[in-house]
Amino acid sequence: MSTLAWVLLVAAVAALLLFDLKAVGRGQSAPSLRTAVLWSAAWTALAIAFTGVLAALADGARAGEYLTGFLIEKSLSLDNLFVFAVLLAYFGVPAASQRRVLVWGIAGAIVLRAIFVFAGAAALDAFHATIYVFGGLLVLTAINLARQGSDEVDVEHTRMMRLLRRTLPMGPYDGERFLTRAGGRRVATPLLACLLMVAAFDVLFAVDSVPAIFAVSRDTFVVFAANAFSLLGMTSLYFVLRGMLDRFHLLSYGLAAILAFVGAKMLLSDVWHMPTWVSLAVIVGCLAAAVGASLARPARRAAEPEPA
């Protein structure tokens, strides 16, 4: 794509992020379920509409690759929501500040994903064997995800949390500020610590999701656009699903199946080029099966201890 197309895409993503921060749910401590559902639907419609823009500017093949890549990234980003919920609860982020943390965290995630996209594209261009490394990584990740299921993240014992405690002077909450003054010096609030943890976990997720989309397209414009649009609107989606996350207890198996599929697709890329519509059908099928099975077979709750 041309330099102008890149400039317009980056400008549009930045403007949409600013709009999400300043306008969506403005005046509310947290958006209502109705507001969150409407905005989530609007963000998804906008992302899908970009398929038509690509079809007009480029061709139908790139548009199809974008749509498939978007669905892969959107599916995998659902796993992020579980982690976001754990982090916000761990740091006790007030409801009024949760949107601010999520939006800025997503903005940082888009920048980090862009770095991963260009680094991955450069590696694939320089060394063809990288495609087998990516494919193998995705298959191994799928196996680990299927084995672990939907276990919660132990924030307290992560390396990032231990590093933050050693290097970042922490103070109390001060409204929606990331930095404040305590004891005569500038210190970070828990809001900043939570934001950094959100960004750190997204780096881990990017290790899986960015190679996954390279199984669909090698066009960096398509890959970045799919990543960016999959993350836009994640804040609204979080407020839609935060009360139902525990109901999708089998989602991790669906995501594992998607990762295994795209990993195998990369490993077989020199033997068979899979049509885009086949990839699209498999991804939608895996996601729908996982969600449907989760709703059909609710997770068993641990039995409460009987009173003495």
Coordinates of N, CA, C and O in Angstrom, one line a residue, residues 102-274:
L102 N -8.0 0.9 30.5 CA -8.2 0.0 29.3 C -7.8 0.7 28.0 O -7.1 0.1 27.1
V103 N -8.3 1.9 27.8 CA -8.1 2.6 26.6 C -6.6 2.9 26.4 O -6.0 2.7 25.3
W104 N -5.9 3.4 27.4 CA -4.5 3.7 27.3 C -3.7 2.4 27.1 O -2.7 2.3 26.4
G105 N -4.2 1.3 27.8 CA -3.5 0.0 27.6 C -3.6 -0.5 26.2 O -2.7 -1.0 25.6
I106 N -4.8 -0.3 25.6 CA -5.0 -0.7 24.2 C -4.2 0.1 23.3 O -3.7 -0.4 22.3
A107 N -4.1 1.4 23.6 CA -3.3 2.3 22.7 C -1.8 1.8 22.7 O -1.2 1.7 21.7
G108 N -1.3 1.5 23.9 CA 0.1 0.9 24.0 C 0.2 -0.4 23.3 O 1.2 -0.7 22.6
A109 N -0.9 -1.2 23.4 CA -0.9 -2.5 22.7 C -0.8 -2.4 21.2 O -0.1 -3.2 20.5
I110 N -1.5 -1.4 20.6 CA -1.4 -1.2 19.2 C 0.0 -0.8 18.7 O 0.5 -1.3 17.7
V111 N 0.6 0.0 19.5 CA 2.0 0.4 19.2 C 2.9 -0.8 19.3 O 3.8 -1.1 18.4
L112 N 2.8 -1.6 20.3 CA 3.6 -2.8 20.5 C 3.3 -3.8 19.4 O 4.3 -4.5 18.8
R113 N 2.1 -4.0 19.0 CA 1.7 -4.9 17.9 C 2.3 -4.4 16.6 O 2.8 -5.3 15.8
A114 N 2.4 -3.1 16.4 CA 3.0 -2.6 15.1 C 4.5 -3.0 15.1 O 5.0 -3.4 14.0
I115 N 5.2 -2.9 16.2 CA 6.6 -3.3 16.2 C 6.7 -4.8 15.9 O 7.6 -5.2 15.1
F116 N 5.8 -5.6 16.5 CA 5.9 -7.0 16.3 C 5.6 -7.3 14.8 O 6.2 -8.2 14.2
V117 N 4.6 -6.6 14.2 CA 4.2 -6.9 12.8 C 5.4 -6.6 11.9 O 5.7 -7.5 11.0
F118 N 6.1 -5.5 12.0 CA 7.2 -5.1 11.2 C 8.4 -6.1 11.4 O 9.1 -6.4 10.5
A119 N 8.6 -6.4 12.7 CA 9.7 -7.3 13.0 C 9.5 -8.7 12.4 O 10.3 -9.3 11.8
G120 N 8.2 -9.2 12.5 CA 7.8 -10.5 12.0 C 7.9 -10.5 10.5 O 8.4 -11.5 9.9
A121 N 7.4 -9.4 9.8 CA 7.5 -9.4 8.4 C 8.9 -9.3 7.9 O 9.3 -10.0 6.9
A122 N 9.8 -8.6 8.6 CA 11.2 -8.5 8.2 C 11.9 -9.9 8.3 O 12.7 -10.3 7.5
A123 N 11.5 -10.6 9.4 CA 12.1 -12.0 9.6 C 11.6 -12.9 8.5 O 12.4 -13.7 8.0
L124 N 10.4 -12.9 8.2 CA 9.8 -13.7 7.1 C 10.5 -13.4 5.8 O 10.7 -14.4 5.0
D125 N 10.7 -12.2 5.5 CA 11.3 -11.8 4.2 C 12.8 -12.2 4.1 O 13.3 -12.6 3.1
A126 N 13.5 -12.1 5.3 CA 14.9 -12.5 5.3 C 15.1 -14.0 5.4 O 16.1 -14.5 4.8
F127 N 14.3 -14.7 6.1 CA 14.5 -16.1 6.3 C 13.2 -16.8 6.1 O 12.3 -16.7 7.0
H128 N 13.1 -17.6 5.1 CA 11.8 -18.3 4.8 C 11.5 -19.3 5.9 O 10.3 -19.5 6.2
A129 N 12.5 -19.8 6.5 CA 12.3 -20.8 7.5 C 11.6 -20.3 8.7 O 11.1 -21.0 9.6
T130 N 11.5 -18.9 8.9 CA 10.8 -18.3 10.0 C 9.4 -18.8 10.0 O 8.7 -18.9 11.1
I131 N 8.8 -19.0 8.8 CA 7.4 -19.4 8.8 C 7.2 -20.8 9.5 O 6.1 -21.0 10.2
Y132 N 8.2 -21.6 9.5 CA 8.1 -22.9 10.2 C 8.3 -22.7 11.7 O 7.6 -23.4 12.5
V133 N 9.1 -21.7 12.1 CA 9.3 -21.4 13.5 C 7.9 -20.8 14.1 O 7.5 -21.2 15.1
F134 N 7.3 -19.9 13.3 CA 6.0 -19.3 13.7 C 5.0 -20.4 13.8 O 4.2 -20.5 14.8
G135 N 4.9 -21.3 12.8 CA 3.9 -22.4 12.8 C 4.1 -23.3 14.0 O 3.1 -23.7 14.7
G136 N 5.4 -23.7 14.3 CA 5.6 -24.6 15.4 C 5.3 -23.9 16.7 O 4.7 -24.6 17.7
L137 N 5.6 -22.6 16.9 CA 5.3 -21.9 18.1 C 3.8 -21.9 18.3 O 3.3 -22.1 19.5
L138 N 3.0 -21.7 17.3 CA 1.6 -21.6 17.5 C 1.0 -23.0 17.9 O 0.1 -23.1 18.7
V139 N 1.5 -24.1 17.3 CA 1.0 -25.4 17.6 C 1.4 -25.7 19.1 O 0.5 -26.2 19.9
L140 N 2.6 -25.4 19.5 CA 3.0 -25.6 20.9 C 2.1 -24.8 21.9 O 1.7 -25.3 22.9
T141 N 1.9 -23.5 21.5 CA 1.0 -22.7 22.3 C -0.4 -23.2 22.4 O -1.0 -23.2 23.5
A142 N -0.9 -23.8 21.3 CA -2.2 -24.4 21.3 C -2.3 -25.6 22.3 O -3.2 -25.7 23.0
I143 N -1.2 -26.4 22.3 CA -1.2 -27.6 23.2 C -1.2 -27.1 24.6 O -1.9 -27.7 25.5
N144 N -0.3 -26.1 24.9 CA -0.2 -25.6 26.3 C -1.6 -25.0 26.8 O -2.0 -25.2 27.9
L145 N -2.2 -24.3 25.9 CA -3.5 -23.6 26.2 C -4.5 -24.6 26.5 O -5.3 -24.5 27.4
A146 N -4.6 -25.7 25.7 CA -5.6 -26.8 25.8 C -5.3 -27.5 27.2 O -6.3 -27.9 27.8
R147 N -4.1 -27.7 27.5 CA -3.8 -28.4 28.8 C -4.1 -27.5 30.0 O -4.6 -28.0 31.0
Q148 N -3.8 -26.2 29.9 CA -4.0 -25.4 31.1 C -5.5 -25.0 31.3 O -5.9 -24.7 32.4
G149 N -6.3 -25.0 30.2 CA -7.7 -24.6 30.3 C -7.8 -23.1 30.6 O -7.0 -22.3 30.1
S150 N -8.7 -22.7 31.4 CA -8.9 -21.3 31.7 C -8.5 -20.9 33.1 O -9.2 -20.3 33.9
D151 N -7.3 -21.4 33.5 CA -6.8 -21.1 34.9 C -6.6 -19.6 35.0 O -6.2 -18.9 34.1
E152 N -6.8 -19.1 36.2 CA -6.6 -17.7 36.4 C -5.1 -17.3 36.5 O -4.3 -18.1 36.9
V153 N -4.9 -16.1 36.2 CA -3.5 -15.6 36.2 C -3.1 -15.2 37.7 O -3.9 -14.5 38.4
D154 N -2.0 -15.7 38.1 CA -1.5 -15.3 39.5 C -0.7 -14.1 39.4 O 0.5 -14.1 39.1
V155 N -1.3 -12.9 39.5 CA -0.6 -11.6 39.2 C 0.5 -11.4 40.2 O 1.6 -11.0 39.8
E156 N 0.3 -11.7 41.4 CA 1.3 -11.5 42.5 C 2.6 -12.1 42.2 O 3.7 -11.5 42.5
H157 N 2.6 -13.3 41.6 CA 3.9 -14.0 41.4 C 4.5 -13.9 40.0 O 5.3 -14.7 39.7
T158 N 3.9 -13.0 39.2 CA 4.5 -12.8 37.9 C 5.8 -12.1 38.0 O 6.0 -11.3 38.9
R159 N 6.7 -12.3 37.0 CA 8.0 -11.6 37.0 C 7.8 -10.1 36.9 O 8.5 -9.3 37.5
M160 N 6.8 -9.7 36.1 CA 6.5 -8.2 35.8 C 6.1 -7.6 37.1 O 6.6 -6.5 37.5
M161 N 5.3 -8.3 37.9 CA 4.8 -7.7 39.2 C 6.0 -7.5 40.2 O 6.1 -6.5 40.9
R162 N 6.9 -8.5 40.2 CA 8.0 -8.5 41.1 C 9.0 -7.3 40.7 O 9.5 -6.6 41.5
L163 N 9.1 -7.2 39.4 CA 10.0 -6.1 38.8 C 9.4 -4.7 39.2 O 10.1 -3.8 39.6
L164 N 8.1 -4.6 39.0 CA 7.4 -3.3 39.4 C 7.6 -2.9 40.8 O 7.9 -1.8 41.2
R165 N 7.5 -3.9 41.7 CA 7.6 -3.7 43.1 C 9.0 -3.2 43.5 O 9.2 -2.4 44.4
R166 N 10.0 -3.7 42.7 CA 11.4 -3.3 43.0 C 11.8 -2.0 42.4 O 12.6 -1.3 43.0
T167 N 11.2 -1.6 41.3 CA 11.7 -0.4 40.6 C 10.8 0.8 40.6 O 11.2 1.9 40.2
L168 N 9.5 0.6 40.9 CA 8.5 1.6 40.8 C 8.0 2.1 42.2 O 7.3 1.3 42.8
P169 N 8.4 3.3 42.6 CA 7.9 3.7 43.9 C 6.4 3.9 43.8 O 5.9 4.6 42.9
M170 N 5.6 3.3 44.7 CA 4.2 3.3 44.6 C 3.5 4.2 45.7 O 4.0 4.2 46.8
G171 N 2.5 4.9 45.3 CA 1.8 5.7 46.2 C 0.3 5.3 46.2 O -0.1 4.3 45.6
P172 N -0.6 6.1 46.8 CA -2.0 5.8 46.8 C -2.7 6.3 45.5 O -2.1 7.0 44.7
Y173 N -3.9 5.9 45.3 CA -4.7 6.5 44.2 C -4.9 8.0 44.4 O -5.0 8.5 45.5
D174 N -4.9 8.7 43.2 CA -5.1 10.1 43.2 C -6.0 10.4 42.0 O -5.5 10.9 41.0
G175 N -7.3 10.1 42.2 CA -8.2 10.3 41.1 C -7.8 9.4 39.9 O -7.6 8.2 40.1
E176 N -7.8 10.0 38.7 CA -7.4 9.2 37.5 C -6.0 9.5 37.1 O -5.6 9.2 36.0
R177 N -5.2 10.0 38.0 CA -3.8 10.3 37.7 C -2.9 9.1 37.8 O -3.1 8.2 38.6
F178 N -1.9 9.0 36.8 CA -1.0 7.9 36.8 C 0.2 8.2 37.8 O 0.9 7.3 38.3
L179 N 0.5 9.5 38.0 CA 1.6 9.9 38.9 C 1.0 10.8 40.0 O 0.1 11.6 39.7
T180 N 1.6 10.8 41.2 CA 1.2 11.7 42.2 C 2.4 12.0 43.1 O 3.5 11.5 42.9
R181 N 2.2 12.8 44.1 CA 3.2 13.1 45.1 C 2.9 12.6 46.4 O 1.8 12.7 46.9
A182 N 3.9 11.9 47.0 CA 3.7 11.4 48.4 C 5.1 11.4 49.1 O 6.1 11.0 48.5
G183 N 5.1 12.0 50.3 CA 6.3 12.1 51.0 C 7.3 13.0 50.4 O 8.5 12.8 50.5
G184 N 6.8 14.0 49.6 CA 7.7 15.0 49.0 C 8.3 14.5 47.7 O 9.2 15.2 47.2
R185 N 8.0 13.4 47.2 CA 8.5 12.9 45.9 C 7.4 12.4 45.0 O 6.3 12.1 45.4
R186 N 7.7 12.4 43.7 CA 6.8 11.9 42.7 C 6.8 10.4 42.7 O 7.8 9.7 42.5
V187 N 5.6 9.8 42.8 CA 5.5 8.3 42.8 C 4.3 7.9 41.9 O 3.5 8.7 41.4
A188 N 4.3 6.6 41.5 CA 3.3 6.1 40.6 C 2.1 5.7 41.5 O 2.2 5.3 42.6
T189 N 0.9 5.8 40.9 CA -0.3 5.4 41.5 C -0.5 3.9 41.1 O 0.0 3.5 40.1
P190 N -1.4 3.2 41.8 CA -1.7 1.8 41.3 C -2.3 1.8 39.9 O -2.2 0.8 39.2
L191 N -2.9 2.9 39.5 CA -3.4 3.0 38.1 C -2.3 2.8 37.1 O -2.5 2.1 36.1
L192 N -1.1 3.4 37.3 CA 0.0 3.3 36.4 C 0.5 1.8 36.4 O 0.8 1.3 35.4
A193 N 0.6 1.3 37.6 CA 1.1 -0.1 37.7 C 0.1 -1.1 36.9 O 0.6 -2.0 36.2
C194 N -1.2 -0.8 37.1 CA -2.1 -1.7 36.3 C -2.0 -1.5 34.8 O -2.0 -2.5 34.1
L195 N -1.8 -0.3 34.4 CA -1.6 0.0 33.0 C -0.4 -0.7 32.4 O -0.4 -1.3 31.3
L196 N 0.7 -0.6 33.2 CA 2.0 -1.3 32.7 C 1.8 -2.8 32.7 O 2.3 -3.5 31.8
M197 N 1.0 -3.4 33.6 CA 0.8 -4.8 33.6 C -0.1 -5.2 32.4 O 0.1 -6.3 31.8
V198 N -1.1 -4.4 32.1 CA -1.9 -4.6 30.9 C -1.0 -4.7 29.6 O -1.2 -5.5 28.8
A199 N -0.1 -3.7 29.5 CA 0.8 -3.6 28.4 C 1.7 -4.8 28.3 O 2.0 -5.4 27.3
A200 N 2.2 -5.2 29.5 CA 3.1 -6.4 29.6 C 2.5 -7.7 29.1 O 3.0 -8.5 28.4
F201 N 1.2 -7.9 29.6 CA 0.5 -9.1 29.2 C 0.2 -9.1 27.7 O 0.1 -10.1 27.1
D202 N -0.1 -7.9 27.2 CA -0.4 -7.8 25.8 C 0.8 -8.2 24.9 O 0.7 -8.7 23.8
V203 N 2.0 -7.9 25.4 CA 3.2 -8.3 24.7 C 3.2 -9.9 24.6 O 3.6 -10.5 23.6
L204 N 2.9 -10.5 25.7 CA 2.8 -12.0 25.7 C 1.8 -12.5 24.8 O 2.0 -13.5 24.0
F205 N 0.6 -11.8 24.7 CA -0.4 -12.3 23.8 C 0.0 -12.0 22.3 O -0.3 -12.8 21.4
A206 N 0.8 -11.0 22.1 CA 1.2 -10.6 20.7 C 2.1 -11.7 20.2 O 2.2 -11.9 19.0
V207 N 2.9 -12.4 21.1 CA 3.8 -13.4 20.6 C 3.0 -14.5 19.9 O 3.5 -15.2 19.0
D208 N 1.7 -14.7 20.3 CA 0.9 -15.7 19.7 C 0.1 -15.2 18.5 O 0.0 -15.8 17.5
S209 N -0.6 -14.0 18.8 CA -1.5 -13.5 17.8 C -0.9 -13.0 16.5 O -1.5 -13.1 15.4
V210 N 0.3 -12.3 16.6 CA 0.9 -11.7 15.4 C 1.3 -12.8 14.5 O 1.1 -12.8 13.3
P211 N 2.1 -13.9 15.0 CA 2.4 -14.9 14.0 C 1.2 -15.6 13.4 O 1.2 -16.1 12.3
A212 N 0.1 -15.7 14.2 CA -1.1 -16.3 13.7 C -1.7 -15.6 12.5 O -2.1 -16.3 11.5
I213 N -1.7 -14.3 12.4 CA -2.2 -13.6 11.3 C -1.3 -13.7 10.1 O -1.8 -13.6 8.9
F214 N 0.0 -14.0 10.3 CA 0.9 -14.1 9.1 C 0.6 -15.4 8.4 O 1.0 -15.6 7.3
A215 N -0.2 -16.3 9.0 CA -0.7 -17.5 8.3 C -1.7 -17.2 7.3 O -2.0 -18.0 6.3
V216 N -2.3 -16.0 7.4 CA -3.4 -15.6 6.5 C -2.9 -14.6 5.5 O -3.2 -14.7 4.3
S217 N -2.0 -13.7 5.9 CA -1.5 -12.6 5.0 C -0.1 -12.3 5.3 O 0.3 -12.2 6.5
R218 N 0.7 -11.9 4.3 CA 2.0 -11.4 4.5 C 2.1 -9.9 4.2 O 3.2 -9.4 4.2
D219 N 1.0 -9.3 3.9 CA 0.9 -7.9 3.6 C 0.9 -7.2 5.0 O -0.1 -7.3 5.7
T220 N 1.9 -6.4 5.3 CA 2.0 -5.7 6.6 C 0.9 -4.7 6.8 O 0.4 -4.5 7.9
F221 N 0.4 -4.1 5.7 CA -0.8 -3.2 5.9 C -2.0 -3.9 6.4 O -2.7 -3.5 7.3
V222 N -2.3 -5.1 5.8 CA -3.4 -5.9 6.1 C -3.3 -6.4 7.5 O -4.2 -6.4 8.4
V223 N -2.0 -6.9 7.9 CA -1.8 -7.5 9.2 C -2.0 -6.4 10.3 O -2.6 -6.7 11.3
F224 N -1.4 -5.2 10.1 CA -1.5 -4.2 11.1 C -2.9 -3.7 11.2 O -3.4 -3.5 12.3
A225 N -3.6 -3.5 10.1 CA -5.0 -3.1 10.1 C -5.9 -4.1 10.9 O -6.7 -3.7 11.7
A226 N -5.7 -5.3 10.6 CA -6.5 -6.4 11.3 C -6.2 -6.3 12.8 O -7.1 -6.4 13.7
N227 N -5.0 -6.1 13.2 CA -4.6 -6.1 14.6 C -5.2 -4.8 15.3 O -5.8 -4.9 16.4
A228 N -5.1 -3.7 14.6 CA -5.6 -2.4 15.2 C -7.1 -2.4 15.4 O -7.6 -2.1 16.4
F229 N -7.8 -2.9 14.3 CA -9.3 -2.9 14.4 C -9.8 -3.9 15.4 O -10.9 -3.8 15.9
S230 N -9.0 -5.0 15.6 CA -9.5 -6.0 16.5 C -9.4 -5.5 18.0 O -10.1 -5.9 18.9
L231 N -8.4 -4.5 18.2 CA -8.3 -4.0 19.5 C -9.1 -2.8 19.8 O -9.5 -2.5 20.9
L232 N -9.5 -2.0 18.7 CA -10.4 -0.9 18.9 C -11.8 -1.5 19.4 O -12.3 -2.4 18.9
G233 N -12.3 -0.8 20.4 CA -13.6 -1.3 20.9 C -13.5 -2.4 21.9 O -14.5 -2.8 22.5
M234 N -12.3 -2.8 22.3 CA -12.1 -3.8 23.3 C -12.6 -3.3 24.7 O -13.1 -4.1 25.5
T235 N -12.6 -2.0 24.9 CA -13.1 -1.4 26.2 C -14.5 -1.7 26.3 O -15.0 -2.1 27.3
S236 N -15.3 -1.4 25.3 CA -16.7 -1.6 25.3 C -17.1 -3.1 25.4 O -18.0 -3.4 26.2
L237 N -16.3 -3.9 24.7 CA -16.5 -5.3 24.8 C -16.3 -5.9 26.2 O -17.0 -6.8 26.7
Y238 N -15.3 -5.3 26.8 CA -15.0 -5.7 28.2 C -16.1 -5.5 29.1 O -16.5 -6.3 29.9
F239 N -16.8 -4.3 29.0 CA -17.9 -4.0 29.9 C -19.1 -4.8 29.5 O -20.0 -4.9 30.4
V240 N -19.2 -5.3 28.3 CA -20.3 -6.2 27.9 C -20.1 -7.6 28.6 O -21.0 -8.2 29.1
L241 N -18.9 -8.0 28.6 CA -18.6 -9.4 29.0 C -18.1 -9.6 30.4 O -18.0 -10.7 30.9
R242 N -17.7 -8.5 31.1 CA -17.1 -8.7 32.4 C -17.9 -9.5 33.4 O -17.3 -10.2 34.2
G243 N -19.2 -9.4 33.3 CA -20.1 -10.2 34.2 C -20.3 -11.6 33.7 O -20.9 -12.4 34.4
M244 N -19.9 -11.9 32.5 CA -20.2 -13.2 31.9 C -18.9 -14.0 31.6 O -19.0 -15.1 31.0
L245 N -17.7 -13.5 31.9 CA -16.5 -14.1 31.5 C -16.4 -15.6 32.0 O -15.9 -16.4 31.3
D246 N -16.9 -15.8 33.3 CA -16.7 -17.1 33.8 C -17.7 -18.1 33.2 O -17.5 -19.3 33.3
R247 N -18.6 -17.6 32.4 CA -19.5 -18.6 31.7 C -18.9 -19.2 30.4 O -19.3 -20.2 30.0
F248 N -17.8 -18.5 29.9 CA -17.2 -19.0 28.7 C -16.0 -19.8 29.1 O -14.8 -19.6 28.7
H249 N -16.2 -20.8 30.0 CA -15.1 -21.6 30.5 C -14.4 -22.5 29.5 O -13.3 -23.0 29.8
L250 N -15.0 -22.8 28.4 CA -14.4 -23.6 27.4 C -13.9 -22.8 26.2 O -13.4 -23.4 25.2
L251 N -13.8 -21.5 26.3 CA -13.3 -20.6 25.3 C -11.9 -20.9 25.0 O -11.4 -20.9 23.8
S252 N -11.1 -21.2 26.0 CA -9.7 -21.5 25.8 C -9.4 -22.6 24.9 O -8.5 -22.6 24.1
Y253 N -10.3 -23.6 24.9 CA -10.2 -24.8 24.0 C -10.4 -24.4 22.6 O -9.8 -24.9 21.6
G254 N -11.4 -23.5 22.4 CA -11.7 -23.0 21.0 C -10.5 -22.2 20.5 O -10.2 -22.3 19.3
L255 N -9.9 -21.3 21.4 CA -8.8 -20.6 20.9 C -7.6 -21.5 20.7 O -6.8 -21.2 19.7
A256 N -7.4 -22.5 21.5 CA -6.4 -23.5 21.2 C -6.5 -24.2 19.8 O -5.6 -24.4 19.1
A257 N -7.8 -24.5 19.5 CA -8.1 -25.1 18.2 C -7.7 -24.1 17.1 O -7.2 -24.5 16.0
I258 N -8.0 -22.8 17.3 CA -7.7 -21.8 16.2 C -6.2 -21.7 16.1 O -5.7 -21.7 14.9
L259 N -5.5 -21.6 17.2 CA -4.0 -21.5 17.1 C -3.4 -22.8 16.4 O -2.5 -22.6 15.6
A260 N -3.9 -23.9 16.8 CA -3.4 -25.2 16.2 C -3.7 -25.2 14.7 O -2.8 -25.6 13.9
F261 N -4.8 -24.7 14.3 CA -5.2 -24.7 12.9 C -4.3 -23.7 12.1 O -3.7 -24.1 11.0
V262 N -4.1 -22.5 12.6 CA -3.3 -21.5 11.8 C -1.8 -22.0 11.9 O -1.1 -21.7 10.9
G263 N -1.4 -22.6 13.0 CA 0.0 -23.1 13.0 C 0.2 -24.2 12.0 O 1.2 -24.2 11.2
A264 N -0.7 -25.1 11.8 CA -0.6 -26.2 10.8 C -0.7 -25.6 9.4 O 0.0 -26.0 8.5
K265 N -1.5 -24.5 9.3 CA -1.6 -23.8 8.0 C -0.2 -23.2 7.6 O 0.1 -23.3 6.4
M266 N 0.5 -22.7 8.5 CA 1.8 -22.1 8.2 C 2.8 -23.3 7.9 O 3.6 -23.1 7.0
L267 N 2.8 -24.3 8.7 CA 3.7 -25.4 8.4 C 3.5 -26.1 7.1 O 4.4 -26.6 6.5
L268 N 2.2 -26.0 6.6 CA 1.9 -26.6 5.3 C 1.8 -25.6 4.1 O 1.4 -26.0 3.0
S269 N 2.3 -24.4 4.4 CA 2.1 -23.3 3.4 C 2.9 -23.6 2.1 O 2.4 -23.1 1.0
D270 N 4.0 -24.3 2.2 CA 4.7 -24.6 0.9 C 4.2 -25.8 0.2 O 4.6 -26.1 -1.0
V271 N 3.2 -26.5 0.8 CA 2.6 -27.7 0.2 C 1.3 -27.4 -0.4 O 0.9 -27.8 -1.5
W272 N 0.5 -26.6 0.4 CA -0.9 -26.3 0.0 C -1.3 -24.9 0.5 O -1.1 -24.6 1.7
H273 N -1.7 -24.1 -0.4 CA -2.2 -22.7 -0.1 C -3.7 -22.8 0.1 O -4.5 -23.0 -0.8
M274 N -4.1 -22.7 1.4 CA -5.5 -22.9 1.7 C -6.3 -21.7 1.3 O -5.9 -20.5 1.6

